[in-house]
Structures are given as C-alpha cells and as structure tokens.
XYZ file of N, CA and C in Angstrom:
717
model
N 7.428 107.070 125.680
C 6.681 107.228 124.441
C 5.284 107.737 124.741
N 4.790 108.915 124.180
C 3.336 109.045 124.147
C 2.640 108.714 122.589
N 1.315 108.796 123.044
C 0.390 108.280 122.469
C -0.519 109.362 122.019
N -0.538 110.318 120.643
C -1.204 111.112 120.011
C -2.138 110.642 119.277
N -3.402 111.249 119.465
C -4.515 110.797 118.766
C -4.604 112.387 117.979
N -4.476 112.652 116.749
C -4.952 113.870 115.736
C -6.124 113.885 115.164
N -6.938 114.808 115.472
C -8.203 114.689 114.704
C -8.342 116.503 113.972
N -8.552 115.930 112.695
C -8.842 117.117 111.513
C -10.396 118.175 111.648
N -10.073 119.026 110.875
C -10.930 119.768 111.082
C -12.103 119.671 109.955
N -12.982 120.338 109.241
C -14.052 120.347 108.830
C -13.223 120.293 107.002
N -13.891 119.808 106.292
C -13.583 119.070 104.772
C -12.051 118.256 104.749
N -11.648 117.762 105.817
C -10.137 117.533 105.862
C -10.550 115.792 106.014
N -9.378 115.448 106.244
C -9.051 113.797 106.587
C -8.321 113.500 107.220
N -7.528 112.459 108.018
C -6.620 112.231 108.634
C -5.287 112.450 107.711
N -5.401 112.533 106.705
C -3.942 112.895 105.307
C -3.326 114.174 105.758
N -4.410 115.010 105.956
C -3.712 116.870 106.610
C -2.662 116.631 107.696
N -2.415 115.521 108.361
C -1.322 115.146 109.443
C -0.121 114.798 108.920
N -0.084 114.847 107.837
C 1.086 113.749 106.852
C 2.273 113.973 107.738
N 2.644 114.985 107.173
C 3.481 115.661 107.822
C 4.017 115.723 109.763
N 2.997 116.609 110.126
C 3.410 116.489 111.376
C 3.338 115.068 112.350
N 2.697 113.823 111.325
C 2.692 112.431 112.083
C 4.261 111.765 111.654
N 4.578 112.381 111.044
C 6.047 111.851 110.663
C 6.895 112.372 111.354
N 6.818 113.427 111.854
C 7.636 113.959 112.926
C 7.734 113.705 114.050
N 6.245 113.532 114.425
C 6.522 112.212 115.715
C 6.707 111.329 115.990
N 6.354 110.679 114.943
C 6.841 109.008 114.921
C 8.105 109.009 115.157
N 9.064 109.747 114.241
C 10.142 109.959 114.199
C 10.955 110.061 115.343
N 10.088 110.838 116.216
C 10.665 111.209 117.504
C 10.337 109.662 118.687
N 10.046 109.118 118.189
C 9.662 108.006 118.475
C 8.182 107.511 119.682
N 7.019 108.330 118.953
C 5.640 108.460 119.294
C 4.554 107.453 118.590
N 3.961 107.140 119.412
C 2.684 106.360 119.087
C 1.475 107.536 118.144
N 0.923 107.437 117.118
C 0.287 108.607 116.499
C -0.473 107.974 115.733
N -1.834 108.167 115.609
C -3.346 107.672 115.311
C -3.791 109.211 114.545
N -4.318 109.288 113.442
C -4.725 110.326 112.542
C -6.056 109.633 111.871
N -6.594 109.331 112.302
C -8.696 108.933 112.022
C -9.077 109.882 110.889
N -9.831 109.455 109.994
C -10.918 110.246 109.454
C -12.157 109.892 110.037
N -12.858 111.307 110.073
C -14.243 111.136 110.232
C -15.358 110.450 109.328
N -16.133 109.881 110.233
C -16.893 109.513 109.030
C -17.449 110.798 107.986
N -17.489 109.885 106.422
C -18.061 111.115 105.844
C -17.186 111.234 105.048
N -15.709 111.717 105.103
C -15.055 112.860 104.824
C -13.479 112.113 104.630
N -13.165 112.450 103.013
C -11.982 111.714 102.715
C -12.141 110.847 102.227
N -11.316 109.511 102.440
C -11.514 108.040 102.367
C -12.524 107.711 102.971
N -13.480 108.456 103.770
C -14.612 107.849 103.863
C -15.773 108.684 103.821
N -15.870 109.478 102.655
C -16.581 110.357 102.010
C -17.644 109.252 101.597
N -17.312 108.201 100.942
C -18.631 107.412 100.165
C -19.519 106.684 101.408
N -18.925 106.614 102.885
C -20.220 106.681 103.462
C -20.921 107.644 103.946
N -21.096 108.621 103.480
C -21.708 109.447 103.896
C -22.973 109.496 103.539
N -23.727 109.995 104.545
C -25.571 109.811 105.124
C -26.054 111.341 105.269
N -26.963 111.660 105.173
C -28.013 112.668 106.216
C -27.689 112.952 107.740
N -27.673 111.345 108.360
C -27.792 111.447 109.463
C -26.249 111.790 110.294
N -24.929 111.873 109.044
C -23.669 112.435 110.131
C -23.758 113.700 110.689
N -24.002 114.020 112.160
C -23.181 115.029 112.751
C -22.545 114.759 113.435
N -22.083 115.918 114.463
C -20.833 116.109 115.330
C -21.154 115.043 116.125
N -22.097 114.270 117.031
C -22.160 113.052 117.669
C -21.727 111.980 117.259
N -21.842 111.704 115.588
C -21.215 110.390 114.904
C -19.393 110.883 115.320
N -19.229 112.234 114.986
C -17.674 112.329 114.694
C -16.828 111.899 116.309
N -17.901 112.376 117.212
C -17.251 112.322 118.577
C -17.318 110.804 118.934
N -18.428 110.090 118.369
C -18.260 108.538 118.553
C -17.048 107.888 117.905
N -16.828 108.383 116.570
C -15.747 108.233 115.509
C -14.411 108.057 116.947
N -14.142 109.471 117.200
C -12.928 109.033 118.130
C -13.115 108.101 119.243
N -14.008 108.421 119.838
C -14.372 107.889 121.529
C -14.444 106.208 120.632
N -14.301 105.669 120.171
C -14.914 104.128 119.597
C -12.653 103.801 119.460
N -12.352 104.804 118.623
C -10.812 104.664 118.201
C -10.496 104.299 119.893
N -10.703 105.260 120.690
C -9.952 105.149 122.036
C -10.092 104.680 122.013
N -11.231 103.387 122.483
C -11.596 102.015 122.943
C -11.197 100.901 122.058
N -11.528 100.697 120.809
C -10.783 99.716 120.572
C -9.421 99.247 120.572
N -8.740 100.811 120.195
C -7.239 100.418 120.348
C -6.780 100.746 121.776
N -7.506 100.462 122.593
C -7.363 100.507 124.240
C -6.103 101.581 124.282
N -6.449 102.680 124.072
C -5.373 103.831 124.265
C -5.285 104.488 125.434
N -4.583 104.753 126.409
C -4.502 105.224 127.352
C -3.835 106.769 127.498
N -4.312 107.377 128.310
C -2.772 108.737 128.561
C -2.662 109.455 127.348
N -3.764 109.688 126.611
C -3.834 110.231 125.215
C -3.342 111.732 125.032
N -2.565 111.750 124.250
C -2.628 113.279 123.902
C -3.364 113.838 122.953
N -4.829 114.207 123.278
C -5.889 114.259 122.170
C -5.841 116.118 121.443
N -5.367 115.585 120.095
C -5.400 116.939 119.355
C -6.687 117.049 118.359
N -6.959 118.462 118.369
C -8.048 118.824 117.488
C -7.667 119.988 116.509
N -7.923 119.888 115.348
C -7.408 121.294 114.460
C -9.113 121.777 114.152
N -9.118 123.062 114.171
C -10.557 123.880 113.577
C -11.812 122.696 114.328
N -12.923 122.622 113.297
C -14.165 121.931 113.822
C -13.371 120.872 114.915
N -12.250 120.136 114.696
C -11.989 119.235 115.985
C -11.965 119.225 116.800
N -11.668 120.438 117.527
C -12.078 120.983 118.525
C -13.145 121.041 119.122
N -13.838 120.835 118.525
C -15.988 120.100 119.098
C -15.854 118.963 119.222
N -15.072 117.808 118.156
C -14.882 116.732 118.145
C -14.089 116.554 119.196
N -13.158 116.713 119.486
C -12.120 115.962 120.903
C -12.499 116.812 122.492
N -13.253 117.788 122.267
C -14.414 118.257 123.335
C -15.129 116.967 123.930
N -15.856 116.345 123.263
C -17.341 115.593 123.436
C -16.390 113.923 123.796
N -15.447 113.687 122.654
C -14.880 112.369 122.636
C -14.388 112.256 124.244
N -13.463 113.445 124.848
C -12.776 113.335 125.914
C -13.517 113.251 127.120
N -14.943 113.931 126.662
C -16.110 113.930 127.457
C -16.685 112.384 127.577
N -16.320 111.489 126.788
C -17.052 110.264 126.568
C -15.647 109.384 127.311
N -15.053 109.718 126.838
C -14.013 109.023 127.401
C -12.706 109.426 128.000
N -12.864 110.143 128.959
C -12.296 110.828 129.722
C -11.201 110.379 130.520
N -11.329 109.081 131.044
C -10.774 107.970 131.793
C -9.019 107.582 130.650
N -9.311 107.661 129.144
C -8.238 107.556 128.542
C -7.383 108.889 127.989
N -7.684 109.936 128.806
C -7.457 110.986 128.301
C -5.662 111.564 128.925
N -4.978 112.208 128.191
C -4.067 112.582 129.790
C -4.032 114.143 129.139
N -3.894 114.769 128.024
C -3.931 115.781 128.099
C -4.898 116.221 126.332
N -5.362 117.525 126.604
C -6.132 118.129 125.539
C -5.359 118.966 124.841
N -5.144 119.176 123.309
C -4.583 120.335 122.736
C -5.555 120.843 121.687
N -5.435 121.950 121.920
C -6.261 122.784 120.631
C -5.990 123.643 119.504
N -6.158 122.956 118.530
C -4.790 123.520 117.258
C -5.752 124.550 116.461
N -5.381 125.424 116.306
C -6.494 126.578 116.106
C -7.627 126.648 115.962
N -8.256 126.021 117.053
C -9.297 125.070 116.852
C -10.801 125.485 117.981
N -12.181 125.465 117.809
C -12.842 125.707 118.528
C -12.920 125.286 119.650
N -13.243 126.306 121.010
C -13.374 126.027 121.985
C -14.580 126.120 123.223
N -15.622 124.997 122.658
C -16.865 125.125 123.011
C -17.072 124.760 124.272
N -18.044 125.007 124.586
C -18.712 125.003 126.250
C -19.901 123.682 125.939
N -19.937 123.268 126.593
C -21.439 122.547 127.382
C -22.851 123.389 126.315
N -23.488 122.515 125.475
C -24.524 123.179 124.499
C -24.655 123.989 123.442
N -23.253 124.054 123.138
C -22.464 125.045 122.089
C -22.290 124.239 120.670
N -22.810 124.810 119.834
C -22.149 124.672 118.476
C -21.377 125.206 117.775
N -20.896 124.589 116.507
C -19.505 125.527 115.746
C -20.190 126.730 115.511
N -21.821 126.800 115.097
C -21.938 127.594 114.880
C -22.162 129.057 115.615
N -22.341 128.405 117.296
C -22.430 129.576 118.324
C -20.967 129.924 118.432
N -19.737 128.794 118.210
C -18.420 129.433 118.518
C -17.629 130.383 117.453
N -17.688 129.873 116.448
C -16.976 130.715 114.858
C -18.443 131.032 113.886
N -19.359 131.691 114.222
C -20.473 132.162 113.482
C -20.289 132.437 112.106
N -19.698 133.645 111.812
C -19.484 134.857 111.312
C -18.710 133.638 110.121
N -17.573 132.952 110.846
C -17.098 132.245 109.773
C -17.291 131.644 108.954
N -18.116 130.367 109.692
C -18.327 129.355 108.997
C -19.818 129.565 108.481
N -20.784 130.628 109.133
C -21.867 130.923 108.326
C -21.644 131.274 106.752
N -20.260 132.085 106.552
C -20.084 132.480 105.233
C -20.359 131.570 104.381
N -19.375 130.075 104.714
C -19.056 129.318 103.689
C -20.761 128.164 103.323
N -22.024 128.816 104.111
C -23.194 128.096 103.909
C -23.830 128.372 102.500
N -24.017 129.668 102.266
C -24.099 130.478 100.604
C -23.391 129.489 99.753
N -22.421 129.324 99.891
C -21.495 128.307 98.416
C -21.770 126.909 98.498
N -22.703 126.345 99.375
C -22.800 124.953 99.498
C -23.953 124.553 98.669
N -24.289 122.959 98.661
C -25.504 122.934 98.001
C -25.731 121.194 98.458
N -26.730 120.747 98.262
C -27.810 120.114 98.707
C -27.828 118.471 98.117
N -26.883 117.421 98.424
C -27.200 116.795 97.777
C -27.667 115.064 98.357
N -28.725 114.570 97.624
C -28.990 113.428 98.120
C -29.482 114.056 99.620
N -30.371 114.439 99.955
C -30.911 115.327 101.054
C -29.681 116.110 102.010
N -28.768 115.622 101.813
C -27.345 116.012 102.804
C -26.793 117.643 102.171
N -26.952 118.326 103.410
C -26.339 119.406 103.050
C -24.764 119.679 103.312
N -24.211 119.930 102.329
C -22.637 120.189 102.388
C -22.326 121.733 102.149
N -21.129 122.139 103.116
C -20.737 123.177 102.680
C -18.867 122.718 102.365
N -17.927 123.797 102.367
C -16.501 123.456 102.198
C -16.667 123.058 100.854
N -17.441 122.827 99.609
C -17.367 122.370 98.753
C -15.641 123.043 98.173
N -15.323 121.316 97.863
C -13.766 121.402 97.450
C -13.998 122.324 95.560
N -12.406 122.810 95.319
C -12.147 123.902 94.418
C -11.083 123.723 94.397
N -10.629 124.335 93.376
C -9.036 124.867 93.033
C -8.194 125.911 93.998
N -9.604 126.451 94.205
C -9.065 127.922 95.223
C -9.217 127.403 96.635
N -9.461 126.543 97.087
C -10.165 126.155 98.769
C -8.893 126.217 99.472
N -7.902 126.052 99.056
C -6.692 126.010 100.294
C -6.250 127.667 100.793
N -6.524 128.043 99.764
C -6.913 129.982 100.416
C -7.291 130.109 101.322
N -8.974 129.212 101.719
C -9.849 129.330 102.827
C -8.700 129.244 104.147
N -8.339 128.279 103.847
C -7.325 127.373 104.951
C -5.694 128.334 105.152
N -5.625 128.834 104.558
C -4.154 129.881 104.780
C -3.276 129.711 103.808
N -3.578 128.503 102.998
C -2.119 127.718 102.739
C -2.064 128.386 101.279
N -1.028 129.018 101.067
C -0.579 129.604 99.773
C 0.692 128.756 98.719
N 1.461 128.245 99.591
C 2.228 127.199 98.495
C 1.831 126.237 97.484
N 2.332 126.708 96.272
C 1.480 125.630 95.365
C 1.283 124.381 95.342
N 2.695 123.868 96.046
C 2.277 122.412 95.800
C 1.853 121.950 96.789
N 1.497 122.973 98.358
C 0.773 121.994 99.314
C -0.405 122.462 98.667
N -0.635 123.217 98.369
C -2.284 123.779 97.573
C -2.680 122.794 96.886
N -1.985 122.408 95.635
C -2.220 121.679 95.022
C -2.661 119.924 95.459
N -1.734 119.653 96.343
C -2.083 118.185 97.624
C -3.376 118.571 97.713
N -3.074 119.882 98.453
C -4.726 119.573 99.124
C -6.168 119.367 98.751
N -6.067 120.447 97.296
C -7.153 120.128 96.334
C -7.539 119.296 95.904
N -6.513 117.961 95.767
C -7.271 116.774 95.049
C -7.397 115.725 96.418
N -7.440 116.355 98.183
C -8.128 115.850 99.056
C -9.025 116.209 99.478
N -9.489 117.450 99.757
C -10.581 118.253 100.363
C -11.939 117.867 99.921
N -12.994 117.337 100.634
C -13.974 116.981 100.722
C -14.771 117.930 101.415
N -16.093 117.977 100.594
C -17.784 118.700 101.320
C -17.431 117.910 102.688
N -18.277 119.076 103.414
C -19.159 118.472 104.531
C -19.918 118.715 105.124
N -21.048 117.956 105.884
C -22.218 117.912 106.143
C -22.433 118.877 106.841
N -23.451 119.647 106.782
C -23.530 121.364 107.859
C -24.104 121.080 109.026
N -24.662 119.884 109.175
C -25.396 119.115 110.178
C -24.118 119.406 111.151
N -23.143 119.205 111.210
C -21.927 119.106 111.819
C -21.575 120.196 112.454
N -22.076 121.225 111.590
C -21.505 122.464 112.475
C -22.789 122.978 113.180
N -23.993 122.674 112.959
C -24.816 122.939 113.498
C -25.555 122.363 114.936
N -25.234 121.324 115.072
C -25.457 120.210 116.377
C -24.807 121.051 117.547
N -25.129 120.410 118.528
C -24.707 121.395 119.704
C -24.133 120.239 120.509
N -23.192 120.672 121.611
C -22.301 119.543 122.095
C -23.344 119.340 123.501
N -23.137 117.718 123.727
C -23.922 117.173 124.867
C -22.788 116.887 125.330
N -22.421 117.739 126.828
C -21.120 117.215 127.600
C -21.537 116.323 128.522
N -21.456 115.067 129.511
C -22.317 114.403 130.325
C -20.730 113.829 131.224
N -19.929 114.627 131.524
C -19.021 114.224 132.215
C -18.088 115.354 132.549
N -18.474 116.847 132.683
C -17.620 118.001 132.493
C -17.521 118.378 133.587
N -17.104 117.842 135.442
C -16.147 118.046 136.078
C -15.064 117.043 135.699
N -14.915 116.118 135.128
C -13.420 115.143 134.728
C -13.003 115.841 133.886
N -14.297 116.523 132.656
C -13.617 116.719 131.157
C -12.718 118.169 131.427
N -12.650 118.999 132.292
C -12.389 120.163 132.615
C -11.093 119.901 133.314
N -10.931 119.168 134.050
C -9.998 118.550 135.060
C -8.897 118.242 134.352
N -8.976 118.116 133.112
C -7.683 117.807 132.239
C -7.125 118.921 131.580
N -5.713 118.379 131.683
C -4.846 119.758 131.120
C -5.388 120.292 129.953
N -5.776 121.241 129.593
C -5.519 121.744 128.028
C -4.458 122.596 127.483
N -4.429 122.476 126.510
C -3.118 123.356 126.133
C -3.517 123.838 124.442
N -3.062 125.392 124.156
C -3.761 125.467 122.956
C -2.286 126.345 121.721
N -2.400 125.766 120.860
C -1.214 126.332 119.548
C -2.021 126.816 118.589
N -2.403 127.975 118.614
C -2.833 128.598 117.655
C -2.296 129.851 116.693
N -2.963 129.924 115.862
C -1.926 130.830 114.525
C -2.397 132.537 115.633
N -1.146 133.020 115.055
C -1.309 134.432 115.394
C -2.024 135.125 115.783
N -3.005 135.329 114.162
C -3.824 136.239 113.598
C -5.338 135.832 114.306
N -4.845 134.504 115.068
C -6.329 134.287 115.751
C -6.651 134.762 117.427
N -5.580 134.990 117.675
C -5.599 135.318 119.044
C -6.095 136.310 119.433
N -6.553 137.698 119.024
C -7.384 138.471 118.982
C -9.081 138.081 118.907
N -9.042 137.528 118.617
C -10.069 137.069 118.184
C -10.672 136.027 119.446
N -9.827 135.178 120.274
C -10.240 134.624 121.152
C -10.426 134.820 122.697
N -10.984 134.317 123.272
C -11.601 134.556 124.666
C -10.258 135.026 125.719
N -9.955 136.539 125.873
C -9.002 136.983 126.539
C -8.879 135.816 127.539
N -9.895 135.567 128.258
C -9.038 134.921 129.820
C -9.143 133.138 129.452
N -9.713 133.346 128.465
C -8.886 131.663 128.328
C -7.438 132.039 127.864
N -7.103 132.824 126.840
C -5.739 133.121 126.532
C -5.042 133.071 127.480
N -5.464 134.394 128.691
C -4.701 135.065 129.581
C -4.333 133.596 130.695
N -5.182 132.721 130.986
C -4.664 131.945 131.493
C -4.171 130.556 131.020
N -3.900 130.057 129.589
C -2.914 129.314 129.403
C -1.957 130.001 129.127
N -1.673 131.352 129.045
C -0.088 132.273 128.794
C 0.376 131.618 130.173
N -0.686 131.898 131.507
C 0.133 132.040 132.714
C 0.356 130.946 132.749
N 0.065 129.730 132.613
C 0.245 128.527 132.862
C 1.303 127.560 131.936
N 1.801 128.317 130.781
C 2.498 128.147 129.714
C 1.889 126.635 129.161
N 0.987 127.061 128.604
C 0.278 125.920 127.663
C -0.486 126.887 126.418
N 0.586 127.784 126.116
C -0.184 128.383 125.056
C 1.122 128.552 124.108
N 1.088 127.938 122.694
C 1.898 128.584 121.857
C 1.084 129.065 120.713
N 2.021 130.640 120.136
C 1.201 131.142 118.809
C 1.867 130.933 117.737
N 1.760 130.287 116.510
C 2.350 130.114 115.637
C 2.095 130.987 114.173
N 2.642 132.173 113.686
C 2.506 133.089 112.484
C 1.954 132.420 110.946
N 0.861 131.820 111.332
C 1.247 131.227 109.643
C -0.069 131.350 109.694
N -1.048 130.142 108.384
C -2.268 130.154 108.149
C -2.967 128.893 108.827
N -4.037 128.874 109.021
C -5.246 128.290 109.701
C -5.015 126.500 109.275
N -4.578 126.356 108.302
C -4.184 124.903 108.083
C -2.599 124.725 108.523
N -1.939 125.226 109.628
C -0.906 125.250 110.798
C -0.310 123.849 110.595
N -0.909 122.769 110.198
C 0.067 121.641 110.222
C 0.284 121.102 109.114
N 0.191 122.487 108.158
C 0.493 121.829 106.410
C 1.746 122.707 106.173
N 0.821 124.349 106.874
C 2.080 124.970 106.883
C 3.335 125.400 107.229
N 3.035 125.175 108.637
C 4.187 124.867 109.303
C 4.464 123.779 110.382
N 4.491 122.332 109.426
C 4.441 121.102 110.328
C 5.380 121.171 111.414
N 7.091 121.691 111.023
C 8.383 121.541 112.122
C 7.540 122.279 113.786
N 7.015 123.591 113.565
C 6.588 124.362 114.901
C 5.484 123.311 115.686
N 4.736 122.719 114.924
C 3.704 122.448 115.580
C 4.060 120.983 115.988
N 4.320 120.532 115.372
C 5.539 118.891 115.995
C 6.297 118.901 117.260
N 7.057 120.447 117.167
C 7.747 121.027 118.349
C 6.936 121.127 119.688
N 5.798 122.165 119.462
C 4.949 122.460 120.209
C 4.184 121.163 121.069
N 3.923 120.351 120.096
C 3.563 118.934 120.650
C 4.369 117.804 121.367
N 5.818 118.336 121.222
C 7.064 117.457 121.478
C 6.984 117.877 123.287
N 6.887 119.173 123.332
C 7.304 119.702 124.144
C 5.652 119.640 125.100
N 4.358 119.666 124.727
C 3.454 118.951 125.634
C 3.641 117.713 126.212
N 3.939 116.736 125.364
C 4.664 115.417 125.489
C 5.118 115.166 127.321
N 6.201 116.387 126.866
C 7.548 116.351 127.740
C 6.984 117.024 128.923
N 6.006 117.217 129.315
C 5.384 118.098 130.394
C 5.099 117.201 131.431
C-alpha cells in the first residue's frame, strides 16, 4: 500500500481530488487531499498574512502529524511550489515527488518568475479585500480558465472555486535542504499542450528516465481526466 498526499493548485481545495482519490483508495491506497489554508472549506480563515510559506507549512505540519512516511507527494498547478518547499521541510518523509501540470521552481523562485505571463493575466480581474489581495476570483465562466468544458464538472466546480491571495504567487521559495530535496525521484504528468512550453531538458530527461507522462486534456487533468491520471499514479506507486 502507498501513501499519497494530493495537494491542489491555486483557487482549488482538496474536493478537485474527488475523483482521482477514489480511484486509489479503491486500488487499495492510503490518500490525504488537504486544503490550504485560505481556500475552500477554509476560505473563512483567511488573513493578509497567507502565503506560499503558510501553504508549505499546511503540508509539512499534515506529514508530521499523521506521521506519514514514503510519501508520494503530488502537486497540481501552484502545488507545485507547495510540495517543492514542504518536501524541502520534510524530506526525511518523502519517497517520491510528482508534478501534475504543475510548477517547477528552483531555489528563490516564485509562481510568478515560473508561469509569469499566466498568472500575471489573472491580477487585472482581482480586487482587494479586507487588505488581502485575491486574484482567481470565482465565476460562472472560471472552469474555462482551468480546461474543463463539461457542464456538469463546470458546474461542480463553480459553486467550489475560491479567490486567492496573490501574496501566494508572489513569495519566493526558501529551499534549506536541496541536496536531499533533489535526491528524490520526481516524476511529472502533464497535459499535452504544456509541454512545449516547458524546460526541454527537464522534459528530455524524465522521457529518458520514464517518469514523464503527457496527458491530452485541460489544465484541471484530474477533473478531466481522473481514470489517466489515477493510472499514471498507480503505476509511480509500482516503481
């Protein structure tokens, strides 16, 4: 049996797993899906002071209390900063990294030095509240952002999607353990249409190492196509 820890990406919650946590369980897996603070079911605590350090404590605190070992730590989009820093904190419970179309930052890097262009867009539509700046502000139309065109996961998702704090994408990662944090496998499943887009020789070398799968769909990958990415994870598992 392994032990999956899922962590969501930026306006999401641990709910965006519905799906692909049922598939592992199923398969008969240990599977932990956290919300960040902030965001979701725990949107009403939200402060000024959340960034990406609260979110990376968020997990690194999960490891430890539920004394998890041999983790298979997944990140979708912004999580990918998040299970960066967490694995960095707690490295010792780690056994392998996956990155679900998800950023892949260095040592002093923010979302916003890694996906600029992107997530700068969505700063224009945000707005200001209780001093906390939010962008992702949830809509009718927001699951567009995310890929997902079916109505009724569209529809799910709209009455979950939560603001979030820009503080988050703006913080820069403090790595303080990155010969261990490096030392661990990574492995990355990302949609198609993104692979162009990413760092040839990181590509070029999880192709060679076969820890790379591409999956054809949209950027919210485990709404839209939970069976591939369950697979994809079945089969890290099994490595």
């Amino acid at each position: 049996m392994a032990t999956f820890v899922l962590v969501h990406g930026g306006g999401h919650g641990g709910w965006c797993y519905r799906y692909v946590r049922a598939l592992l369980q199923r398969a008969g897996h240990e599977v932990f899906a956290p919300t960040l603070s902030g965001l979701a079911e725990r949107a009403h605590l939200r402060t000024a002071n959340i960034g990406l350090e609260t979110h990376i404590q968020d997990v690194a605190g999960l490891l430890h209390y539920e004394d998890l070992r041999e983790v298979i730590l997944v990140g979708h989009s912004y999580g990918g900063m998040v299970i960066t820093g967490a694995a960095d904190r707690a490295v010792e419970r780690i056994g392998r990294i996956v990155y679900l179309d998800a950023a892949n930052p260095l040592n002093g890097q923010s979302l916003v030095d890694v996906a600029g262009p992107i997530i700068e867009s969505t700063r224009p539509m945000g707005e200001t509240v209780d001093g906390t700046e939010l962008v992702l502000l949830p809509a009718p139309e927001a699951p567009l952002f995310y890929g997902v065109t079916d109505p009724a996961d569209a529809a799910w998702m709209s009455e979950r999607l939560t603001a979030h704090p820009w503080k988050c994408f703006e913080d820069h990662l403090d790595l303080r353990n990155e010969d261990e944090l490096w030392a661990l496998p990574q492995y990355h499943i990302v949609c198609t249409s993104t692979l162009a887009t990413r760092d040839p020789e990181l590509v070029a070398k999880a192709r060679a190492l076969g820890r790379l799968w591409d999956i054809d769909t949209g950027h919210d990958l485990m709404i839209t196509e939970p069976q591939a990415v369950a697979d994809a994870l079945l089969e890290i598992a099994a490595y």
